[in-house]
PDB file of C-alpha atoms in Angstrom:
ATOM      1  CA  MET A  27      95.046  80.978 -14.982  1.00 45.00           C
ATOM      2  CA  ASN A  28      91.725  81.974 -12.748  1.00 49.00           C
ATOM      3  CA  THR A  29      90.732  77.879 -11.279  1.00 47.00           C
ATOM      4  CA  GLN A  30      87.776  79.962  -9.597  1.00 50.00           C
ATOM      5  CA  THR A  31      84.545  78.540 -10.641  1.00 52.00           C
ATOM      6  CA  LYS A  32      80.803  80.467 -10.186  1.00 57.00           C
ATOM      7  CA  ARG A  33      78.388  79.666  -8.495  1.00 64.00           C
ATOM      8  CA  ARG A  34      75.172  79.894  -9.845  1.00 65.00           C
ATOM      9  CA  LYS A  35      73.322  82.037  -8.079  1.00 66.00           C
ATOM     10  CA  PRO A  36      70.337  80.818  -6.325  1.00 68.00           C
ATOM     11  CA  VAL A  37      66.525  81.776  -8.213  1.00 66.00           C
ATOM     12  CA  ARG A  38      64.606  83.844  -6.559  1.00 75.00           C
ATOM     13  CA  PRO A  39      60.806  83.959  -5.937  1.00 75.00           C
ATOM     14  CA  LEU A  40      60.259  87.252  -6.358  1.00 78.00           C
ATOM     15  CA  HIS A  41      62.219  87.031  -9.829  1.00 78.00           C
ATOM     16  CA  PHE A  42      60.167  84.849 -10.939  1.00 78.00           C
ATOM     17  CA  LEU A  43      56.435  85.488  -9.858  1.00 81.00           C
ATOM     18  CA  THR A  44      56.895  89.263 -11.414  1.00 83.00           C
ATOM     19  CA  PHE A  45      57.966  87.509 -14.350  1.00 84.00           C
ATOM     20  CA  ALA A  46      55.559  84.360 -14.524  1.00 87.00           C
ATOM     21  CA  LEU A  47      52.399  86.579 -13.313  1.00 90.00           C
ATOM     22  CA  PRO A  48      51.208  89.207 -16.045  1.00 89.00           C
ATOM     23  CA  GLY A  49      51.628  85.835 -18.525  1.00 90.00           C
ATOM     24  CA  ALA A  50      49.780  83.481 -16.400  1.00 92.00           C
ATOM     25  CA  ALA A  51      46.539  86.094 -15.031  1.00 94.00           C
ATOM     26  CA  LEU A  52      46.833  87.412 -19.645  1.00 94.00           C
ATOM     27  CA  TYR A  53      45.913  82.929 -19.705  1.00 93.00           C
ATOM     28  CA  ALA A  54      44.290  82.847 -16.982  1.00 94.00           C
ATOM     29  CA  VAL A  55      41.153  85.684 -17.927  1.00 95.00           C
ATOM     30  CA  PHE A  56      41.680  85.051 -21.760  1.00 94.00           C
ATOM     31  CA  VAL A  57      41.656  81.574 -21.993  1.00 92.00           C
ATOM     32  CA  LEU A  58      40.879  79.479 -18.949  1.00 94.00           C
ATOM     33  CA  TRP A  59      38.680  82.380 -17.720  1.00 95.00           C
ATOM     34  CA  PRO A  60      35.711  81.765 -20.654  1.00 93.00           C
ATOM     35  CA  LEU A  61      36.472  78.027 -21.379  1.00 93.00           C
ATOM     36  CA  LEU A  62      34.568  77.697 -17.696  1.00 95.00           C
ATOM     37  CA  VAL A  63      31.499  80.031 -18.457  1.00 94.00           C
ATOM     38  CA  ALA A  64      31.521  77.843 -21.562  1.00 93.00           C
ATOM     39  CA  PHE A  65      30.493  74.559 -19.597  1.00 94.00           C
ATOM     40  CA  GLY A  66      29.714  76.561 -17.161  1.00 94.00           C
ATOM     41  CA  SER A  67      26.485  77.080 -19.809  1.00 94.00           C
ATOM     42  CA  SER A  68      26.677  74.257 -22.094  1.00 94.00           C
ATOM     43  CA  LEU A  69      24.710  72.864 -18.481  1.00 95.00           C
ATOM     44  CA  THR A  70      21.693  75.439 -18.616  1.00 94.00           C
ATOM     45  CA  ASN A  71      19.352  75.557 -21.320  1.00 93.00           C
ATOM     46  CA  GLU A  72      20.288  79.357 -21.073  1.00 92.00           C
ATOM     47  CA  ASP A  73      17.995  80.291 -24.874  1.00 91.00           C
ATOM     48  CA  ALA A  74      18.386  83.675 -25.905  1.00 87.00           C
ATOM     49  CA  TYR A  75      14.206  84.158 -26.442  1.00 88.00           C
ATOM     50  CA  ARG A  76      14.039  82.719 -22.415  1.00 84.00           C
ATOM     51  CA  ALA A  77      14.136  84.653 -19.915  1.00 83.00           C
ATOM     52  CA  VAL A  78      14.913  82.268 -16.620  1.00 87.00           C
ATOM     53  CA  THR A  79      17.540  80.315 -16.955  1.00 88.00           C
ATOM     54  CA  SER A  80      18.137  76.883 -15.601  1.00 91.00           C
ATOM     55  CA  PHE A  81      20.191  73.890 -14.465  1.00 91.00           C
ATOM     56  CA  VAL A  82      20.283  70.542 -16.402  1.00 92.00           C
ATOM     57  CA  TRP A  83      22.782  68.906 -16.069  1.00 91.00           C
ATOM     58  CA  PHE A  84      24.434  67.373 -18.688  1.00 93.00           C
ATOM     59  CA  GLU A  85      20.651  66.792 -20.368  1.00 93.00           C
ATOM     60  CA  ASN A  86      22.856  68.899 -23.497  1.00 93.00           C
ATOM     61  CA  TYR A  87      25.898  66.510 -23.652  1.00 94.00           C
ATOM     62  CA  VAL A  88      23.070  63.624 -24.215  1.00 94.00           C
ATOM     63  CA  ARG A  89      20.279  65.266 -26.716  1.00 92.00           C
ATOM     64  CA  LEU A  90      24.120  66.479 -28.553  1.00 90.00           C
ATOM     65  CA  PHE A  91      24.938  62.665 -29.091  1.00 89.00           C
ATOM     66  CA  SER A  92      21.840  61.263 -29.835  1.00 91.00           C
ATOM     67  CA  ASP A  93      21.193  64.623 -31.857  1.00 91.00           C
ATOM     68  CA  PRO A  94      20.929  62.523 -36.782  1.00 93.00           C
ATOM     69  CA  ALA A  95      22.267  66.600 -37.065  1.00 92.00           C
ATOM     70  CA  TYR A  96      25.496  66.309 -35.389  1.00 93.00           C
ATOM     71  CA  LEU A  97      26.310  63.359 -36.116  1.00 93.00           C
ATOM     72  CA  GLN A  98      26.513  64.228 -39.602  1.00 94.00           C
ATOM     73  CA  THR A  99      28.462  67.651 -38.740  1.00 94.00           C
ATOM     74  CA  LEU A 100      30.840  65.232 -37.279  1.00 94.00           C
ATOM     75  CA  SER A 101      31.064  62.880 -40.072  1.00 95.00           C
ATOM     76  CA  ASN A 102      31.736  66.243 -42.379  1.00 95.00           C
ATOM     77  CA  THR A 103      34.174  67.615 -39.953  1.00 95.00           C
ATOM     78  CA  VAL A 104      36.039  64.206 -39.746  1.00 95.00           C
ATOM     79  CA  ILE A 105      36.357  64.399 -43.551  1.00 96.00           C
ATOM     80  CA  LEU A 106      37.423  67.659 -44.102  1.00 95.00           C
ATOM     81  CA  THR A 107      39.782  67.418 -41.369  1.00 95.00           C
ATOM     82  CA  ILE A 108      41.188  63.919 -42.958  1.00 95.00           C
ATOM     83  CA  ILE A 109      41.659  65.995 -46.319  1.00 95.00           C
ATOM     84  CA  CYS A 110      42.581  69.234 -45.218  1.00 93.00           C
ATOM     85  CA  ALA A 111      45.731  67.342 -42.952  1.00 92.00           C
ATOM     86  CA  VAL A 112      46.578  64.563 -46.122  1.00 95.00           C
ATOM     87  CA  VAL A 113      46.646  66.423 -49.025  1.00 95.00           C
ATOM     88  CA  PRO A 114      48.230  70.106 -48.365  1.00 94.00           C
ATOM     89  CA  ASN A 115      51.319  68.037 -46.227  1.00 94.00           C
ATOM     90  CA  ALA A 116      51.521  65.704 -49.073  1.00 95.00           C
ATOM     91  CA  VAL A 117      51.646  67.836 -52.432  1.00 95.00           C
ATOM     92  CA  GLY A 118      53.980  71.048 -49.846  1.00 94.00           C
ATOM     93  CA  LEU A 119      56.256  68.204 -49.737  1.00 94.00           C
ATOM     94  CA  GLY A 120      56.555  67.583 -52.819  1.00 95.00           C
ATOM     95  CA  ILE A 121      57.074  71.565 -53.858  1.00 95.00           C
ATOM     96  CA  ALA A 122      59.297  71.794 -51.102  1.00 94.00           C
ATOM     97  CA  ILE A 123      61.514  68.667 -53.046  1.00 93.00           C
ATOM     98  CA  LEU A 124      61.201  70.783 -56.635  1.00 93.00           C
ATOM     99  CA  LEU A 125      61.563  73.963 -54.791  1.00 93.00           C
ATOM    100  CA  ASP A 126      65.107  72.844 -53.110  1.00 90.00           C
ATOM    101  CA  ARG A 127      67.507  74.914 -55.232  1.00 88.00           C
ATOM    102  CA  THR A 128      68.988  78.050 -55.197  1.00 86.00           C
ATOM    103  CA  GLY A 129      67.977  80.623 -58.723  1.00 87.00           C
ATOM    104  CA  TRP A 130      66.339  83.927 -58.490  1.00 90.00           C
ATOM    105  CA  VAL A 131      63.108  81.456 -61.119  1.00 90.00           C
ATOM    106  CA  PHE A 132      63.026  79.438 -57.354  1.00 90.00           C
ATOM    107  CA  ASN A 133      62.626  82.408 -55.080  1.00 89.00           C
ATOM    108  CA  ALA A 134      59.418  83.492 -56.510  1.00 91.00           C
ATOM    109  CA  LEU A 135      57.812  80.200 -57.706  1.00 90.00           C
ATOM    110  CA  ARG A 136      58.533  80.105 -53.574  1.00 88.00           C
ATOM    111  CA  ALA A 137      56.286  83.337 -53.749  1.00 90.00           C
ATOM    112  CA  VAL A 138      53.990  82.583 -56.271  1.00 91.00           C
ATOM    113  CA  PHE A 139      52.803  79.160 -54.149  1.00 90.00           C
ATOM    114  CA  PHE A 140      52.761  81.182 -50.586  1.00 91.00           C
ATOM    115  CA  VAL A 141      51.047  83.565 -52.146  1.00 91.00           C
ATOM    116  CA  PRO A 142      47.298  82.755 -50.971  1.00 91.00           C
ATOM    117  CA  VAL A 143      48.604  81.457 -47.408  1.00 91.00           C
ATOM    118  CA  ILE A 144      48.209  85.595 -46.761  1.00 91.00           C
ATOM    119  CA  LEU A 145      45.071  86.120 -48.515  1.00 92.00           C
ATOM    120  CA  SER A 146      41.831  85.932 -46.362  1.00 93.00           C
ATOM    121  CA  SER A 147      40.115  83.356 -46.234  1.00 93.00           C
ATOM    122  CA  VAL A 148      36.791  84.886 -47.036  1.00 94.00           C
ATOM    123  CA  VAL A 149      37.852  86.669 -49.561  1.00 94.00           C
ATOM    124  CA  VAL A 150      39.143  82.619 -50.764  1.00 94.00           C
ATOM    125  CA  ALA A 151      35.656  81.558 -50.570  1.00 95.00           C
ATOM    126  CA  VAL A 152      34.076  84.376 -52.629  1.00 95.00           C
ATOM    127  CA  VAL A 153      36.004  84.246 -55.169  1.00 95.00           C
ATOM    128  CA  TRP A 154      35.776  80.321 -55.762  1.00 95.00           C
ATOM    129  CA  GLN A 155      32.496  80.634 -54.543  1.00 94.00           C
ATOM    130  CA  GLN A 156      31.470  82.709 -57.881  1.00 94.00           C
ATOM    131  CA  LEU A 157      33.650  80.221 -59.864  1.00 95.00           C
ATOM    132  CA  LEU A 158      32.251  77.292 -58.718  1.00 94.00           C
ATOM    133  CA  LYS A 159      28.973  78.022 -58.458  1.00 92.00           C
ATOM    134  CA  ASP A 160      26.444  76.299 -61.327  1.00 92.00           C
ATOM    135  CA  ASP A 161      26.731  78.947 -63.979  1.00 91.00           C
ATOM    136  CA  GLY A 162      30.551  79.880 -62.904  1.00 92.00           C
ATOM    137  CA  LEU A 163      33.823  80.083 -64.985  1.00 94.00           C
ATOM    138  CA  VAL A 164      35.061  76.849 -64.353  1.00 94.00           C
ATOM    139  CA  ASN A 165      31.218  74.836 -65.527  1.00 93.00           C
ATOM    140  CA  SER A 166      31.046  77.708 -68.713  1.00 93.00           C
ATOM    141  CA  ALA A 167      34.270  76.055 -69.710  1.00 94.00           C
ATOM    142  CA  LEU A 168      33.028  73.058 -69.512  1.00 93.00           C
ATOM    143  CA  ARG A 169      30.733  73.494 -71.446  1.00 91.00           C
ATOM    144  CA  ALA A 170      31.953  73.456 -74.159  1.00 90.00           C
ATOM    145  CA  PHE A 171      33.162  69.605 -74.137  1.00 90.00           C
ATOM    146  CA  THR A 172      29.499  68.643 -71.767  1.00 86.00           C
ATOM    147  CA  SER A 173      26.069  70.072 -71.660  1.00 85.00           C
ATOM    148  CA  ASP A 174      26.081  68.366 -67.842  1.00 89.00           C
ATOM    149  CA  PRO A 175      29.004  69.619 -65.869  1.00 91.00           C
ATOM    150  CA  PRO A 176      28.797  68.536 -61.769  1.00 93.00           C
ATOM    151  CA  GLY A 177      27.519  71.181 -59.930  1.00 93.00           C
ATOM    152  CA  TRP A 178      30.385  71.919 -57.012  1.00 94.00           C
ATOM    153  CA  LEU A 179      28.695  73.973 -54.563  1.00 94.00           C
ATOM    154  CA  SER A 180      25.369  72.336 -55.832  1.00 93.00           C
ATOM    155  CA  ASP A 181      25.277  68.716 -55.787  1.00 93.00           C
ATOM    156  CA  PRO A 182      24.858  66.921 -52.008  1.00 92.00           C
ATOM    157  CA  ASN A 183      27.748  64.129 -52.511  1.00 92.00           C
ATOM    158  CA  LEU A 184      30.284  66.473 -54.016  1.00 94.00           C
ATOM    159  CA  ALA A 185      30.163  70.123 -52.305  1.00 95.00           C
ATOM    160  CA  LEU A 186      32.290  68.887 -48.984  1.00 95.00           C
ATOM    161  CA  TYR A 187      34.812  67.766 -51.614  1.00 95.00           C
ATOM    162  CA  SER A 188      35.180  70.743 -52.577  1.00 95.00           C
ATOM    163  CA  VAL A 189      35.116  72.794 -49.224  1.00 95.00           C
ATOM    164  CA  ALA A 190      38.219  70.417 -48.681  1.00 95.00           C
ATOM    165  CA  ALA A 191      39.835  71.176 -51.440  1.00 96.00           C
ATOM    166  CA  ILE A 192      39.414  75.073 -51.905  1.00 95.00           C
ATOM    167  CA  VAL A 193      40.826  74.915 -47.823  1.00 95.00           C
ATOM    168  CA  ALA A 194      43.418  71.975 -48.834  1.00 95.00           C
ATOM    169  CA  TRP A 195      44.405  74.259 -52.259  1.00 94.00           C
ATOM    170  CA  GLN A 196      45.627  77.727 -49.980  1.00 94.00           C
ATOM    171  CA  SER A 197      46.865  75.374 -46.927  1.00 93.00           C
ATOM    172  CA  VAL A 198      49.567  74.008 -49.183  1.00 94.00           C
ATOM    173  CA  GLY A 199      52.242  77.830 -49.137  1.00 93.00           C
ATOM    174  CA  VAL A 200      52.236  76.984 -45.433  1.00 93.00           C
ATOM    175  CA  CYS A 201      53.450  73.064 -46.025  1.00 94.00           C
ATOM    176  CA  VAL A 202      55.684  74.480 -48.554  1.00 94.00           C
ATOM    177  CA  VAL A 203      57.465  77.185 -46.575  1.00 93.00           C
ATOM    178  CA  LEU A 204      58.073  74.973 -43.075  1.00 93.00           C
ATOM    179  CA  TYR A 205      59.252  71.774 -45.067  1.00 94.00           C
ATOM    180  CA  LEU A 206      61.549  73.787 -47.772  1.00 93.00           C
ATOM    181  CA  ALA A 207      63.140  75.440 -44.095  1.00 93.00           C
ATOM    182  CA  GLY A 208      63.324  71.609 -42.883  1.00 92.00           C
ATOM    183  CA  LEU A 209      65.475  69.958 -46.222  1.00 93.00           C
ATOM    184  CA  GLN A 210      67.703  73.646 -45.796  1.00 92.00           C
ATOM    185  CA  SER A 211      68.764  72.349 -42.180  1.00 90.00           C
ATOM    186  CA  ILE A 212      69.235  68.849 -42.656  1.00 90.00           C
ATOM    187  CA  PRO A 213      73.717  68.806 -43.435  1.00 90.00           C
ATOM    188  CA  LYS A 214      74.198  68.314 -46.923  1.00 89.00           C
ATOM    189  CA  GLU A 215      76.935  66.036 -45.112  1.00 90.00           C
ATOM    190  CA  LEU A 216      74.888  63.459 -44.314  1.00 90.00           C
ATOM    191  CA  LEU A 217      73.137  63.387 -48.244  1.00 90.00           C
ATOM    192  CA  GLU A 218      76.832  63.321 -49.801  1.00 90.00           C
ATOM    193  CA  ALA A 219      77.875  60.313 -47.728  1.00 91.00           C
ATOM    194  CA  ALA A 220      74.389  58.952 -48.032  1.00 90.00           C
ATOM    195  CA  ALA A 221      75.078  59.266 -51.872  1.00 90.00           C
ATOM    196  CA  ILE A 222      79.009  58.279 -51.709  1.00 90.00           C
ATOM    197  CA  ASP A 223      77.304  55.616 -49.921  1.00 89.00           C
ATOM    198  CA  GLY A 224      75.592  54.657 -53.412  1.00 88.00           C
ATOM    199  CA  ALA A 225      72.370  55.539 -51.707  1.00 88.00           C
ATOM    200  CA  GLY A 226      70.280  56.499 -55.073  1.00 89.00           C
ATOM    201  CA  PRO A 227      67.913  59.698 -54.863  1.00 89.00           C
ATOM    202  CA  ALA A 228      64.692  57.898 -53.388  1.00 90.00           C
ATOM    203  CA  ARG A 229      66.825  55.341 -51.355  1.00 91.00           C
ATOM    204  CA  ARG A 230      68.585  59.308 -49.743  1.00 91.00           C
ATOM    205  CA  PHE A 231      65.025  60.598 -49.796  1.00 91.00           C
ATOM    206  CA  TRP A 232      64.264  57.437 -47.033  1.00 91.00           C
ATOM    207  CA  THR A 233      66.723  56.592 -44.924  1.00 90.00           C
ATOM    208  CA  VAL A 234      68.073  60.676 -44.440  1.00 90.00           C
ATOM    209  CA  THR A 235      66.108  63.603 -45.242  1.00 91.00           C
ATOM    210  CA  TRP A 236      62.269  61.678 -44.372  1.00 90.00           C
ATOM    211  CA  PRO A 237      63.598  60.688 -41.114  1.00 89.00           C
ATOM    212  CA  LEU A 238      64.637  63.922 -39.797  1.00 90.00           C
ATOM    213  CA  LEU A 239      62.259  65.992 -42.051  1.00 90.00           C
ATOM    214  CA  ALA A 240      60.053  64.191 -38.301  1.00 89.00           C
ATOM    215  CA  PRO A 241      59.853  67.354 -37.116  1.00 89.00           C
ATOM    216  CA  SER A 242      58.541  70.326 -39.381  1.00 90.00           C
ATOM    217  CA  VAL A 243      55.708  66.624 -40.412  1.00 91.00           C
ATOM    218  CA  THR A 244      55.004  66.286 -36.980  1.00 90.00           C
ATOM    219  CA  ILE A 245      53.916  70.673 -36.871  1.00 91.00           C
ATOM    220  CA  MET A 246      52.249  70.758 -40.077  1.00 91.00           C
ATOM    221  CA  THR A 247      49.912  68.289 -39.030  1.00 91.00           C
ATOM    222  CA  VAL A 248      49.058  68.985 -35.877  1.00 91.00           C
ATOM    223  CA  LEU A 249      48.091  72.505 -37.091  1.00 92.00           C
ATOM    224  CA  SER A 250      46.465  71.101 -40.069  1.00 92.00           C
ATOM    225  CA  LEU A 251      44.430  68.963 -37.576  1.00 92.00           C
ATOM    226  CA  ILE A 252      43.330  71.694 -34.948  1.00 92.00           C
ATOM    227  CA  GLY A 253      42.931  73.650 -38.240  1.00 92.00           C
ATOM    228  CA  GLY A 254      40.469  70.678 -40.248  1.00 91.00           C
ATOM    229  CA  PHE A 255      38.410  70.866 -36.940  1.00 91.00           C
ATOM    230  CA  LYS A 256      38.090  74.961 -37.001  1.00 91.00           C
ATOM    231  CA  ILE A 257      36.461  75.258 -40.900  1.00 94.00           C
ATOM    232  CA  TYR A 258      34.539  78.461 -40.146  1.00 94.00           C
ATOM    233  CA  ASP A 259      34.739  80.688 -43.036  1.00 93.00           C
ATOM    234  CA  GLN A 260      34.447  78.769 -46.439  1.00 93.00           C
ATOM    235  CA  VAL A 261      31.300  77.298 -45.050  1.00 94.00           C
ATOM    236  CA  LYS A 262      29.767  79.534 -44.185  1.00 93.00           C
ATOM    237  CA  VAL A 263      30.429  81.803 -47.013  1.00 94.00           C
ATOM    238  CA  MET A 264      31.086  79.112 -50.247  1.00 94.00           C
ATOM    239  CA  THR A 265      27.874  77.039 -48.352  1.00 93.00           C
ATOM    240  CA  ASN A 266      26.013  77.537 -45.454  1.00 92.00           C
ATOM    241  CA  GLY A 267      26.201  74.218 -44.242  1.00 90.00           C
ATOM    242  CA  GLY A 268      23.962  73.020 -47.385  1.00 84.00           C
ATOM    243  CA  PRO A 269      22.981  71.674 -50.743  1.00 90.00           C
ATOM    244  CA  GLY A 270      20.470  70.420 -48.184  1.00 83.00           C
ATOM    245  CA  VAL A 271      20.617  70.189 -44.279  1.00 83.00           C
ATOM    246  CA  GLY A 272      23.709  70.282 -43.366  1.00 84.00           C
ATOM    247  CA  THR A 273      25.299  68.973 -45.763  1.00 91.00           C
ATOM    248  CA  THR A 274      28.235  70.881 -45.638  1.00 94.00           C
ATOM    249  CA  SER A 275      27.861  72.250 -42.024  1.00 94.00           C
ATOM    250  CA  THR A 276      31.461  70.936 -40.203  1.00 95.00           C
ATOM    251  CA  LEU A 277      31.429  71.034 -36.297  1.00 94.00           C
ATOM    252  CA  ALA A 278      32.826  75.380 -35.586  1.00 94.00           C
ATOM    253  CA  PHE A 279      30.088  75.706 -38.001  1.00 95.00           C
ATOM    254  CA  ASP A 280      27.513  74.411 -36.223  1.00 94.00           C
ATOM    255  CA  VAL A 281      28.278  75.566 -33.336  1.00 94.00           C
ATOM    256  CA  VAL A 282      27.852  79.714 -34.617  1.00 94.00           C
ATOM    257  CA  GLN A 283      24.474  78.049 -36.505  1.00 93.00           C
ATOM    258  CA  THR A 284      23.719  76.552 -32.807  1.00 93.00           C
ATOM    259  CA  GLY A 285      24.645  79.175 -30.150  1.00 92.00           C
ATOM    260  CA  LEU A 286      23.521  83.451 -32.740  1.00 90.00           C
ATOM    261  CA  ASP A 287      20.789  82.322 -35.552  1.00 88.00           C
ATOM    262  CA  SER A 288      18.683  79.646 -33.249  1.00 89.00           C
ATOM    263  CA  GLY A 289      19.757  81.644 -29.784  1.00 91.00           C
ATOM    264  CA  GLU A 290      20.587  78.145 -27.886  1.00 94.00           C
ATOM    265  CA  VAL A 291      23.197  79.130 -26.038  1.00 94.00           C
ATOM    266  CA  GLY A 292      23.518  76.946 -23.904  1.00 94.00           C
ATOM    267  CA  TYR A 293      23.381  73.718 -26.575  1.00 94.00           C
ATOM    268  CA  SER A 294      25.532  75.870 -27.776  1.00 94.00           C
ATOM    269  CA  ALA A 295      27.987  75.488 -26.146  1.00 95.00           C
ATOM    270  CA  ALA A 296      27.697  71.306 -24.588  1.00 95.00           C
ATOM    271  CA  LYS A 297      29.059  71.615 -28.970  1.00 94.00           C
ATOM    272  CA  ALA A 298      31.833  73.533 -27.852  1.00 94.00           C
ATOM    273  CA  ALA A 299      32.924  71.810 -25.311  1.00 94.00           C
ATOM    274  CA  VAL A 300      33.161  68.674 -26.859  1.00 95.00           C
ATOM    275  CA  MET A 301      34.602  70.260 -29.922  1.00 94.00           C
ATOM    276  CA  PHE A 302      37.434  71.354 -27.293  1.00 93.00           C
ATOM    277  CA  ILE A 303      38.097  68.613 -26.527  1.00 94.00           C
ATOM    278  CA  ILE A 304      38.249  66.347 -29.512  1.00 94.00           C
ATOM    279  CA  ILE A 305      40.532  68.646 -30.727  1.00 93.00           C
ATOM    280  CA  ALA A 306      42.636  68.687 -27.305  1.00 93.00           C
ATOM    281  CA  ALA A 307      43.144  64.823 -27.585  1.00 94.00           C
ATOM    282  CA  VAL A 308      43.080  64.260 -31.946  1.00 92.00           C
ATOM    283  CA  SER A 309      46.667  67.202 -31.376  1.00 91.00           C
ATOM    284  CA  MET A 310      48.086  64.938 -28.019  1.00 92.00           C
ATOM    285  CA  LEU A 311      47.844  62.181 -29.590  1.00 91.00           C
ATOM    286  CA  SER A 312      49.180  62.759 -32.996  1.00 89.00           C
ATOM    287  CA  ILE A 313      51.722  64.875 -30.778  1.00 88.00           C
ATOM    288  CA  ARG A 314      53.222  61.355 -28.948  1.00 88.00           C
ATOM    289  CA  GLN A 315      52.730  59.424 -31.721  1.00 84.00           C
ATOM    290  CA  MET A 316      54.690  61.257 -34.605  1.00 81.00           C
ATOM    291  CA  ARG A 317      57.895  62.082 -31.495  1.00 80.00           C
ATOM    292  CA  LYS A 318      58.154  59.150 -32.050  1.00 78.00           C
ATOM    293  CA  ARG A 319      59.606  58.751 -35.334  1.00 73.00           C
ATOM    294  CA  GLU A 320      61.291  62.045 -35.067  1.00 71.00           C
ATOM    295  CA  VAL A 321      65.661  61.553 -34.241  1.00 68.00           C
ATOM    296  CA  ASP A 322      68.128  64.244 -32.824  1.00 63.00           C
ATOM    297  CA  LEU A 323      71.342  65.107 -34.760  1.00 59.00           C
TER     298      LEU A 323
END
């Protein structure tokens, strides 16, 4: 028997650079450089309708946090993000548990729940905008029961939650697929052993399934939080930031409106920079906190 051990080949710097440089170069050109340009622009008074641009340093940031409209936008975004992180995850997990069975019926139902995910968010927003408008199909049906149906998209107190409901509905399919994958990766032996020890369905879920689903919960929560802070299409199509002034405006919507419609490029860049910092901070904190409850098999 040959007992001679193989020597590990030394890392060759040239080979490492050959593989790493193309990816690093693309990242620098398409991610780091635009970020630096945007941050540089946020320190100026750049305006599409002004010929001369000059540095104003952090004046845009001071203006931003004293702007009531921006604070309203930030509040709207936080509410939307919380709803779009909690509701799809809870509903998606419940549906995944119900569909964690074999058979063509369950396979067909999985496809049904995933259909909204493959549709364009603009298409989904247009369809729901037509359904929920004051004289749309939903209110036409409700008029059989009441003479004053709610203004789903025209009532300032209701429009934000209508948009959140549509975004959450479209996100449920992703949660179902990811949680189904997580459920099917849990060894059946652990569940059978818990059942033999006398654990009922609820106890098996909380002591075996839920801890082992932690990686899936972490991924979906972080993706939902990031997606919530970037909501734009649905707001633009369904309410255009209204009704009224900014009642459904989000951070992403506000950045585009300020930069393209108002022409305040520097101020828009400051808003984008703050949005980037918020998303990065929330993502890192949520990953750090949620990984504490993950367990290894």
